[in-house]
Coordinates of C-alpha atoms in Angstrom, one line a residue:
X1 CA 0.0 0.0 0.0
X2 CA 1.6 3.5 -0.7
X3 CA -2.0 6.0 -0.1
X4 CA -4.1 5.2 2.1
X5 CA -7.6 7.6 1.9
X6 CA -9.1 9.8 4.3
X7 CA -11.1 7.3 5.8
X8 CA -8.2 4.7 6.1
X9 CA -5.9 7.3 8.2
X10 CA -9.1 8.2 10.4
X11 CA -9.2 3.9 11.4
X12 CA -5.1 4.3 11.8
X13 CA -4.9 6.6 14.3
X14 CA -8.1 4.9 16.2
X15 CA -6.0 1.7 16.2
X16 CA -3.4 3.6 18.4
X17 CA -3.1 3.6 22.2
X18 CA -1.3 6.9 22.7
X19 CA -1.0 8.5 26.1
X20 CA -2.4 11.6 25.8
X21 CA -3.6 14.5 28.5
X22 CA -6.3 17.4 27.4
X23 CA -7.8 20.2 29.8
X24 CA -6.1 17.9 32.8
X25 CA -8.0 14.5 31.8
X26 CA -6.4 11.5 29.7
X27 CA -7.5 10.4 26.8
X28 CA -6.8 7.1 24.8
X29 CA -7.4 8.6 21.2
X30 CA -7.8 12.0 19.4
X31 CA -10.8 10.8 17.3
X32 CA -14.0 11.4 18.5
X33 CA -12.6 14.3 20.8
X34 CA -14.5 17.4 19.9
X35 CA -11.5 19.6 20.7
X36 CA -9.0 17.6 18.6
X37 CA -11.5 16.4 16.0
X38 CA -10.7 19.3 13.8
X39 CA -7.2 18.7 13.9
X40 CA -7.4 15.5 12.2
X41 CA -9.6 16.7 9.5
X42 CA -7.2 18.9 8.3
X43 CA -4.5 16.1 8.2
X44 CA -7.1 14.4 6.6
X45 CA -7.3 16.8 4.0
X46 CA -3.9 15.8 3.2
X47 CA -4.8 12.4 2.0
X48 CA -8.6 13.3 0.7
X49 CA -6.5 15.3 -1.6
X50 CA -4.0 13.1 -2.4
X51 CA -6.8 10.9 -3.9
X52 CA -8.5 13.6 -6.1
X53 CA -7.4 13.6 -9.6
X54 CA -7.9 17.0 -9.8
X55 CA -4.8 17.6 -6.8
X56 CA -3.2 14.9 -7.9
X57 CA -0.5 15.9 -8.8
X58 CA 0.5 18.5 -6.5
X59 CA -0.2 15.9 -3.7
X60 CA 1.6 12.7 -5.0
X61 CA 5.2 12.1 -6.3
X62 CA 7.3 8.9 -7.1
X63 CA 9.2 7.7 -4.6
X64 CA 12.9 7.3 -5.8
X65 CA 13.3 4.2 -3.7
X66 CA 11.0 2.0 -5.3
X67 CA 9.1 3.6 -8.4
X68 CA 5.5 3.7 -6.5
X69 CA 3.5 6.5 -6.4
X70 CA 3.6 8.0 -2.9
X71 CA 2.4 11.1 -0.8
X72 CA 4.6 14.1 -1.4
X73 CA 4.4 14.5 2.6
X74 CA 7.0 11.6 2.5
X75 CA 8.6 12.2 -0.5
X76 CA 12.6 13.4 -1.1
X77 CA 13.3 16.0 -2.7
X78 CA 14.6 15.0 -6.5
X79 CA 14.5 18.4 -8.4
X80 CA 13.6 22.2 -8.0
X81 CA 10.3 21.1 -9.8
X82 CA 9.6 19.0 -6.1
X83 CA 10.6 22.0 -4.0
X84 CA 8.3 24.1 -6.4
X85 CA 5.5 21.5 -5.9
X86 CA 5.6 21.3 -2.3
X87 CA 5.4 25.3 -1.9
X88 CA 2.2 25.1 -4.3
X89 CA 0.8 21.8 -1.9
X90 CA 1.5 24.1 1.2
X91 CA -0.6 26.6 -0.2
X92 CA -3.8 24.7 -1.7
X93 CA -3.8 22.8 1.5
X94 CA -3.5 26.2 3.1
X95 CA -6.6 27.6 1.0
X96 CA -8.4 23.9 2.1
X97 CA -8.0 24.2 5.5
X98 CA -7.9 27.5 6.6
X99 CA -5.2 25.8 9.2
X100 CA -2.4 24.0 10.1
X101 CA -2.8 20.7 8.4
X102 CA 0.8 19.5 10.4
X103 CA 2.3 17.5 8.3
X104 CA 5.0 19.9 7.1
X105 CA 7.6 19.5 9.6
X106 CA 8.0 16.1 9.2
X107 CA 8.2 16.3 5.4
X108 CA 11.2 18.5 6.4
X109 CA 12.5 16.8 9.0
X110 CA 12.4 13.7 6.8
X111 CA 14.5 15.4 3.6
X112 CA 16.9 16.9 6.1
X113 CA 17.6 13.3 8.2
X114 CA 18.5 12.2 4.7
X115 CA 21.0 14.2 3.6
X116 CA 22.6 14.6 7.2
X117 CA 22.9 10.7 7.4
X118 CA 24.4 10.2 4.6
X119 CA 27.5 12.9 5.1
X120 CA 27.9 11.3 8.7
X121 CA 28.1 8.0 6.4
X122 CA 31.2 9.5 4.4
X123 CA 33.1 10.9 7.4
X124 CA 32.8 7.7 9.7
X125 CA 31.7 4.8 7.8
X126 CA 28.2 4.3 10.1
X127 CA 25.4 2.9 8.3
X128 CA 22.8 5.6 9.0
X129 CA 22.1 6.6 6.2
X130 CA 21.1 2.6 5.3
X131 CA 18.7 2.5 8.5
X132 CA 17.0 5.8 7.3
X133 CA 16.4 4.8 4.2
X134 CA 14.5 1.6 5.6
X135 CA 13.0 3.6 7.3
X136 CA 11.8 6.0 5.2
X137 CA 10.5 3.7 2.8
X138 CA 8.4 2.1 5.1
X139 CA 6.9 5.7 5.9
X140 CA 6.1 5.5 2.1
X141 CA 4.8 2.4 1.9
X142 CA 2.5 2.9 4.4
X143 CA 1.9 6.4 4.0
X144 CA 2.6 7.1 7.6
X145 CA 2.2 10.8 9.0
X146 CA 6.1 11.7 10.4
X147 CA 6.3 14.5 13.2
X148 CA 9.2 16.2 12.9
X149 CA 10.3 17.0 16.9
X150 CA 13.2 19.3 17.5
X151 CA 12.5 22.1 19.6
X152 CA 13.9 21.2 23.4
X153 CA 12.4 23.1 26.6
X154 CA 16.0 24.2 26.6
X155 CA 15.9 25.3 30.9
X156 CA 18.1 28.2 31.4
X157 CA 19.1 29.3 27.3
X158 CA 22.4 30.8 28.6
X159 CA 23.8 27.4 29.6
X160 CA 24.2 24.8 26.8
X161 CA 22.6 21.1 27.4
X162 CA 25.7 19.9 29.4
X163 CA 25.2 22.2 32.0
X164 CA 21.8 22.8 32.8
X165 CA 20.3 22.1 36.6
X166 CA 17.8 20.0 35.1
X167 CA 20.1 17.4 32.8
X168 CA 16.5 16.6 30.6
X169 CA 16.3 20.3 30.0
X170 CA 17.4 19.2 26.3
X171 CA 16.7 15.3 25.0
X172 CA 19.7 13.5 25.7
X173 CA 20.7 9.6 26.1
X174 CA 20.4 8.1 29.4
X175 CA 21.8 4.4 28.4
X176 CA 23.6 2.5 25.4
X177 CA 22.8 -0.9 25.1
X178 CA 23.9 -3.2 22.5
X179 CA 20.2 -3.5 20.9
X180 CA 19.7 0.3 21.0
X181 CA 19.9 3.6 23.3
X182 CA 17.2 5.0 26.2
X183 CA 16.0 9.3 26.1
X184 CA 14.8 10.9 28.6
X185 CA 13.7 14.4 27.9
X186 CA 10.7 16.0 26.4
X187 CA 9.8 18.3 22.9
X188 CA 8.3 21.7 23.2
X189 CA 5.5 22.8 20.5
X190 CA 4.8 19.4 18.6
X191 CA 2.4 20.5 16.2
X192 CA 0.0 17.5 15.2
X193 CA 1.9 14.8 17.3
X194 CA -1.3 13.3 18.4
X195 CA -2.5 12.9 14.9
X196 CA 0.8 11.3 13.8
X197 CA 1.8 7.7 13.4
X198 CA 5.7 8.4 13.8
X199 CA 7.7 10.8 15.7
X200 CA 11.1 11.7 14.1
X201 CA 13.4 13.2 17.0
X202 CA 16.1 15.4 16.3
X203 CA 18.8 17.7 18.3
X204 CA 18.2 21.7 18.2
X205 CA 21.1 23.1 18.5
X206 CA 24.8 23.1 17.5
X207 CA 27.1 21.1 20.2
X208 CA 30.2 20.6 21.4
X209 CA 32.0 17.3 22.2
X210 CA 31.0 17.8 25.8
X211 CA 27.3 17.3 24.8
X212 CA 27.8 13.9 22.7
X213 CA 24.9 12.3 24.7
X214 CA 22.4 15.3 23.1
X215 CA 23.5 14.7 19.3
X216 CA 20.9 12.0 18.9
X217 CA 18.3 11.4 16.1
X218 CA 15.6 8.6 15.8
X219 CA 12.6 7.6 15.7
X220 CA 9.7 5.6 17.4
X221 CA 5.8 5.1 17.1
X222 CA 3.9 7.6 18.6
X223 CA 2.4 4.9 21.2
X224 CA 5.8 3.8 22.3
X225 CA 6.0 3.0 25.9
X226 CA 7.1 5.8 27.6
X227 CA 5.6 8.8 25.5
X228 CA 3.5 11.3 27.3
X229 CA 1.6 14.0 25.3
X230 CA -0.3 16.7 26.7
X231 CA -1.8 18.8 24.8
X232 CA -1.6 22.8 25.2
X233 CA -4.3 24.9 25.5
X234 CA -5.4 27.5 22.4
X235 CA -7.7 30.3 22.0
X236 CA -11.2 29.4 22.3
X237 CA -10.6 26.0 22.0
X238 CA -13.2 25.0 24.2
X239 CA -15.6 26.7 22.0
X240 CA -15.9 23.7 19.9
X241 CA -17.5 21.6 23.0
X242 CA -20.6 24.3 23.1
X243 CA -22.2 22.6 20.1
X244 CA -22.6 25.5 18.5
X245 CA -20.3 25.5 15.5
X246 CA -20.9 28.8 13.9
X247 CA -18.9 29.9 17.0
X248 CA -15.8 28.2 16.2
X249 CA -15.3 30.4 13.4
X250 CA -14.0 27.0 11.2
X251 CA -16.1 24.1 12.7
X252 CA -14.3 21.7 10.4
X253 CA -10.8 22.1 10.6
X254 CA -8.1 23.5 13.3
X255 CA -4.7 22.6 14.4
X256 CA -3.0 21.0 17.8
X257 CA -0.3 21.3 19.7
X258 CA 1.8 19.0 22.3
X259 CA 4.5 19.2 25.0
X260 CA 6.0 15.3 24.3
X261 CA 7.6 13.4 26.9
X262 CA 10.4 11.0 26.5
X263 CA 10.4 9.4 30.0
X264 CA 12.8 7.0 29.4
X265 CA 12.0 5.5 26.1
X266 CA 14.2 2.4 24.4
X267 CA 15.0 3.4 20.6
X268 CA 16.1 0.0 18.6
X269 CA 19.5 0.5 16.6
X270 CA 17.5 0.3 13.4
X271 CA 16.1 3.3 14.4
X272 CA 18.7 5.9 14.9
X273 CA 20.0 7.9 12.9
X274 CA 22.4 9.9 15.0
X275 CA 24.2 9.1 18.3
X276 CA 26.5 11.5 19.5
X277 CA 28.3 12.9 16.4
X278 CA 28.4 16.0 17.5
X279 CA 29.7 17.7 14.6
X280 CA 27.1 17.1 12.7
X281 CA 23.7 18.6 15.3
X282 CA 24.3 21.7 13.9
X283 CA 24.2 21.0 9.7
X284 CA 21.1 18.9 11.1
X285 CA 19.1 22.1 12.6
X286 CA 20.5 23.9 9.3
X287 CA 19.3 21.8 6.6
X288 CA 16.1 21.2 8.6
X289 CA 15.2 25.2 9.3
X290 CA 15.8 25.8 5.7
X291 CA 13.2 23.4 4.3
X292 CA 11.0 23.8 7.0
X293 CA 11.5 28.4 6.4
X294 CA 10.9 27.0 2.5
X295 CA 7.8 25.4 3.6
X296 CA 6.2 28.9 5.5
X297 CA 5.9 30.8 2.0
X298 CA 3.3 28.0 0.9
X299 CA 1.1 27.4 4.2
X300 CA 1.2 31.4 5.5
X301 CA 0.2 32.4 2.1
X302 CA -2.7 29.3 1.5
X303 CA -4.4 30.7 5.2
X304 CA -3.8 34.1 3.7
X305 CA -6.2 34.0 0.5
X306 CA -8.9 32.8 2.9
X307 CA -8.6 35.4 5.3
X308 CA -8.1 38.0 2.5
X309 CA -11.6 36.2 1.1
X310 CA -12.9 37.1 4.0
X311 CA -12.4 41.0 4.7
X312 CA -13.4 41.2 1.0
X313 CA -16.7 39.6 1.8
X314 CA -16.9 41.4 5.5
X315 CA -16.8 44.4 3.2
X316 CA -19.8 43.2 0.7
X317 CA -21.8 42.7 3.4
X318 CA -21.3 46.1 5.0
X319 CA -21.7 47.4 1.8
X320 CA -18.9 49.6 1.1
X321 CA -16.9 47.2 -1.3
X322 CA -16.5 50.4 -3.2
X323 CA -14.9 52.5 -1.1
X324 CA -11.3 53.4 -2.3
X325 CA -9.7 52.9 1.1
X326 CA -11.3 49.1 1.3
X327 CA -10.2 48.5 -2.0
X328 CA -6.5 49.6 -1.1
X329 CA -6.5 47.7 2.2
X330 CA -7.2 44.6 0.1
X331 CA -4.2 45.4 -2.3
X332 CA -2.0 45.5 0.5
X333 CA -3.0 42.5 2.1
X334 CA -2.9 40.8 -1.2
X335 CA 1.0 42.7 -2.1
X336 CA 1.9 40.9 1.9
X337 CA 0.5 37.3 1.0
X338 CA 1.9 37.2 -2.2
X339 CA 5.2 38.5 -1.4
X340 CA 5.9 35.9 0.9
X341 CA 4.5 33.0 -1.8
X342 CA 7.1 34.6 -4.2
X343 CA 10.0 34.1 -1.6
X344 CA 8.9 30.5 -0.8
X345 CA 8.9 30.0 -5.2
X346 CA 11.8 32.0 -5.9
X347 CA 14.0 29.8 -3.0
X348 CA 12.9 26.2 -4.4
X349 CA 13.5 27.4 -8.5
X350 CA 17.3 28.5 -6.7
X351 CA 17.7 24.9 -4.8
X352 CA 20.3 23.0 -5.5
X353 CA 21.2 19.1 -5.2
X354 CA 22.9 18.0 -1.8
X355 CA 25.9 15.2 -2.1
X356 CA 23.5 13.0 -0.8
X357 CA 21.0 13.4 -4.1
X358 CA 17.8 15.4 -3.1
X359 CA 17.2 19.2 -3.4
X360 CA 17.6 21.8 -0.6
X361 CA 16.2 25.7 -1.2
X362 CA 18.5 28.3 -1.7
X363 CA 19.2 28.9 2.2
X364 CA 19.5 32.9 1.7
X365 CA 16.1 33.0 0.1
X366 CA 14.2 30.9 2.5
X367 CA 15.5 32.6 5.7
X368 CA 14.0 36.0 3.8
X369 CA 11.1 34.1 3.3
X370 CA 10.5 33.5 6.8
X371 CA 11.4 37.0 8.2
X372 CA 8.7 38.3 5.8
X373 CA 6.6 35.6 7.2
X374 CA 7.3 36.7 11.0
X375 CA 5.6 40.4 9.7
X376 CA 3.4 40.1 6.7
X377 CA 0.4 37.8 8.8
X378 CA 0.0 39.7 11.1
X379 CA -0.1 43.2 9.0
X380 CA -2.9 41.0 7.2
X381 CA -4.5 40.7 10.5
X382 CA -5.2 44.1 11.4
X383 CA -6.1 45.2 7.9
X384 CA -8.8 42.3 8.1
X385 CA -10.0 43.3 11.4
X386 CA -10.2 47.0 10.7
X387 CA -12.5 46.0 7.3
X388 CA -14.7 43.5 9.4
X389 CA -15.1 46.0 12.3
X390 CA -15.8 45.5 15.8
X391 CA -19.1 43.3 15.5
X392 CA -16.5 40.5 14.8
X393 CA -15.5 40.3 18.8
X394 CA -18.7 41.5 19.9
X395 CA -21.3 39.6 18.1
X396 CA -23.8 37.1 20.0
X397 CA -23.2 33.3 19.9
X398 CA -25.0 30.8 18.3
X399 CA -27.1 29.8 21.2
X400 CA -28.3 33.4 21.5
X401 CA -29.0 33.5 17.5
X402 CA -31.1 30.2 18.1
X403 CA -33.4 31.8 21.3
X404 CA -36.6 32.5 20.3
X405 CA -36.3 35.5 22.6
X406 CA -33.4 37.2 21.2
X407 CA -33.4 35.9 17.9
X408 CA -35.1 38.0 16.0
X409 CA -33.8 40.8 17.7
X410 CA -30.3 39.6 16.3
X411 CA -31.8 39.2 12.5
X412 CA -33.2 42.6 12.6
X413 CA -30.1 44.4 13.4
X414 CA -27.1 42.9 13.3
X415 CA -27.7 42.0 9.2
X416 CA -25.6 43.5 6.8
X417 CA -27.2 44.3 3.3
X418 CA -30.3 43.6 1.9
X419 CA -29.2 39.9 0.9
X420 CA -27.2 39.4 4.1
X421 CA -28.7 37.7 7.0
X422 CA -27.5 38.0 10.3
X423 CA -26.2 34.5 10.3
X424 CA -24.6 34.7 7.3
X425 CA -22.9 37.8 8.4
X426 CA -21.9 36.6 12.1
X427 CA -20.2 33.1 10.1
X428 CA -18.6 35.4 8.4
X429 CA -16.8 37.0 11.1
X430 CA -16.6 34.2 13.6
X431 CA -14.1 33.0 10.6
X432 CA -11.9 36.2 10.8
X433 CA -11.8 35.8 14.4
X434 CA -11.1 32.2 14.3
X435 CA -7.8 33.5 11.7
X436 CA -7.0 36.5 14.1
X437 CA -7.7 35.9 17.4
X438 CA -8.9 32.1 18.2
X439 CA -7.5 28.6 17.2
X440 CA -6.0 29.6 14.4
X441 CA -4.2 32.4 14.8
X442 CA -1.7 30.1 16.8
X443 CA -0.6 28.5 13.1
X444 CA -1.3 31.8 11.4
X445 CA 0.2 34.5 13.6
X446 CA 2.5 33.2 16.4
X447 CA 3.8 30.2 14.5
X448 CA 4.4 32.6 12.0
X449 CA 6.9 34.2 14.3
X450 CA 7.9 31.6 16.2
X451 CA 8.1 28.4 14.0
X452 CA 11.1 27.2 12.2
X453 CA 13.3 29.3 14.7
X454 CA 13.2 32.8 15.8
X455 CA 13.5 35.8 14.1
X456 CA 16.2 36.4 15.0
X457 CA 17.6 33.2 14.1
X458 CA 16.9 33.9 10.6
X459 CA 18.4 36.9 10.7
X460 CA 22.0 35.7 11.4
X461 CA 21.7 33.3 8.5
X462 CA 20.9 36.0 6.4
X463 CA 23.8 37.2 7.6
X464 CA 26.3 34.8 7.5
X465 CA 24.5 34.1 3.7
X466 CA 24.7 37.7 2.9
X467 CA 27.7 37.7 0.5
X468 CA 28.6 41.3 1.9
X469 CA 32.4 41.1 0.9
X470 CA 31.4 40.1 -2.7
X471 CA 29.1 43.3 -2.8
X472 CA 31.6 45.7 -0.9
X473 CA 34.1 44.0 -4.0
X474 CA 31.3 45.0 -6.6
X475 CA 30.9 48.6 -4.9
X476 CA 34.9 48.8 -5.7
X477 CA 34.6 48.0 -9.1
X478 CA 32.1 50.8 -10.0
X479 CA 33.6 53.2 -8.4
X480 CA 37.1 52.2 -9.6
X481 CA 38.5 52.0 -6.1
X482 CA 41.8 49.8 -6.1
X483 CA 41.9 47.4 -3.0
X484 CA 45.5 48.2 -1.4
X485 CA 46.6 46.2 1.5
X486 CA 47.5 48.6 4.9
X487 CA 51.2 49.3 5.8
X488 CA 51.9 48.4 9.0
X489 CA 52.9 51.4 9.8
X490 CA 49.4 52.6 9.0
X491 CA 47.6 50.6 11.1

């Protein structure tokens, strides 16, 4: 089997007995839960798609291990037409789901594993690189969801892992055995971990040779012994219990997060792919933050055309559509979203081919990418809350619209046009809520600034990737300036 449908992923994560914590209860399995319900239809999403011959496409590659078709959410790399097609999945999925549909950072953390193994292959003769491929085909075969897991809790961020109070502060090995290794440790921010069938671990930082016991990559079922999920908490999530859906703003789809445990969990040998080659942690969070930055200029910008969708409509129904300042504001907001797309496409049509055979994004362009990502949603935001206007946080619920005392109250003036009811309207911006303020605006506005790495973080690659003495050389050139070296006695 290489696709499995909708349906078939649905029954998969069922058959799973994860341990999982939600609002301070445990619960066996996401499906059913009306809080993570959503989440799963947008991973969903990724396979309904796959299966559509209209997406297909987009949503399927050929695997270069064995010829089959496959999902391209476990696919490597093998040209700049793949990076190009990935960008363009991001965003339909984006435009699908109005969310985070999660599998992303595995995707990235898969392609990044790959190339990583195989240069620690070259330099100490380890079979890595062997084991991931296994590995990875079996992903494929199966069409397994893979969560990428990087970001540590990290304790005190002045100290590196070595000497933090708390020595699980960062994932490190506890034991080597001669069938495999123990962790102990935990991963901050796991976005659809619950809906995944794999977690793929890997370190976050660069290390020295005092930290060899943190340089560890693998991977393990999600229901692995030992693996604790809780899930953290999001804006208005509890909304989605009230059975009032109009309130959720996207009753179908939404995103999850998870603070994973490793309490002592056994890995098999065939199932790491790093341990202790310290050298290599930090071309490992490279190559990773660069496809997963890549990956920001699809997903931002598909959540972007529904929002922008949305203050245009907002505007309809308010009936001034017309008005030259709306019409502006939605020029902007379109000029943000597609600037970021055009970063995302302009990185993967400058990728290159890594020594180990797949294709990685030009690494200057995809760090721009994401620092215009870190700005341009939430500058999208505010333009589509100033066109919906304040009705869109002060509007009654669903429960209220459905009172026989208060409804028609609510139809007679909270409708926008002639055509508009109330209801219609109030959907409308319970959805641009939903994008700015609720569930969603933790994929769309603080992952935006806070996934794949910090601002900041992108900023020093940008840079180290700058090129500045090759420009100050091109500045010389034009202006005829002769590069003489100092005297000493000039210094």
């Amino acid at each position: 089997m290489s696709l499995m449908t909708g349906e078939e992923y649905i029954d998969s994560i069922k058959k799973l007995n994860m341990q999982i914590y939600l609002l301070g209860k445990k619960i066996n399995n996401p499906v059913g839960n009306p809080i993570l319900a959503p989440s799963l239809n947008a991973v969903k999403m990724t396979y309904d798609l796959a299966q559509d011959v209209e997406y297909r496409s987009l949503l399927t590659a050929v695997s270069h291990l064995t010829g089959h078709v496959i999902n391209r959410f476990t696919h490597i790399h093998q040209s700049r037409e793949d990076l190009i097609r990935k960008v363009k999945m991001q965003r339909l999925l984006g435009q699908k789901t109005a969310s985070c549909f999660q599998r992303c950072v595995g995707m990235d953390a898969m392609n990044a594993v790959f190339t990583i193994t195989f240069q620690i292959d070259q330099k100490y003769g380890t079979d890595y690189h062997t084991r991931f491929l296994r590995y990875l085909q079996n992903c494929q075969e199966q069409d397994l969801v893979v969560d990428g897991a990087m970001t540590d809790p990290k304790g005190s961020r002045h100290l590196p892992p070595d000497r933090q109070s708390n020595p699980d502060a960062y994932l490190r090995v506890t034991e080597r055995r001669p069938d495999g290794i123990v962790v102990c440790g935990a991963k901050c921010h796991q976005t659809g971990a619950c809906n995944s069938h794999e977690l793929l671990v890997m370190p976050t930082i660069s290390l020295n040779m005092n930290c060899r016991d943190y340089a560890v990559s693998f991977s393990v079922p999600v229901n692995t012994p030992g693996i604790v999920m809780i899930i953290g908490r999001q804006s208005c999530d509890t909304r989605k219990q009230e059975a009032a859906p109009m309130d959720t703003g996207n009753p179908a789809f939404g995103g999850v997060e998870a603070l994973v445990i490793f309490d002592h969990v056994f890995v098999p040998n065939d199932r790491i792919f790093m341990n202790g080659e310290t050298e290599f942690a930090a071309p490992l969070v490279e190559h990773f933050a660069g496809y997963h930055r890549q990956s920001y200029g699809g997903c931002k910008t598909g959540v972007g055309d529904v929002l922008i969708g949305a203050a245009a409509l907002a505007a309809e129904q308010n009936g001034i559509s017309a008005s030259s300042h709306i019409r502006d504001k939605l020029v902007e907001m379109t000029h943000l979203n597609e600037t970021m797309y055009s970063c995302g496409i302009a990185c993967s049509c400058e990728g290159c081919r890594t020594v180990a055979g797949n294709y990685f994004p030009d690494l200057l362009l995809a760090n721009v990418c994401k620092q215009n990502v870190t700005r341009f949603p939430f500058e999208i935001a505010r333009l589509a809350q100033d066109i919906a206007g304040g009705l869109m946080v002060t509007a009654p619920s669903q429960k209220d619209m459905a009172n026989p005392e208060t409804s028609a109250y609510i139809q007679k003036y909270l409708a926008g046009t002639d055509c508009v009811s109330a209801q219609k309207r109030l959907q409308l911006l319970r959805l641009i809520e939903n994008l700015t303020l609720g569930t969603a605006a933790v994929g769309y506005l603080t992952e935006s600034l806070h996934g794949a790495g910090s601002p900041q973080a992108q900023r020093i690659v940008i840079e180290k990737q700058s090129g500045l003495e090759r420009k100050k050389e091109l500045a010389k050139d034009i202006a005829a300036i002769q590069t003489e070296k100092c005297r000493e006695e000039d210094l």
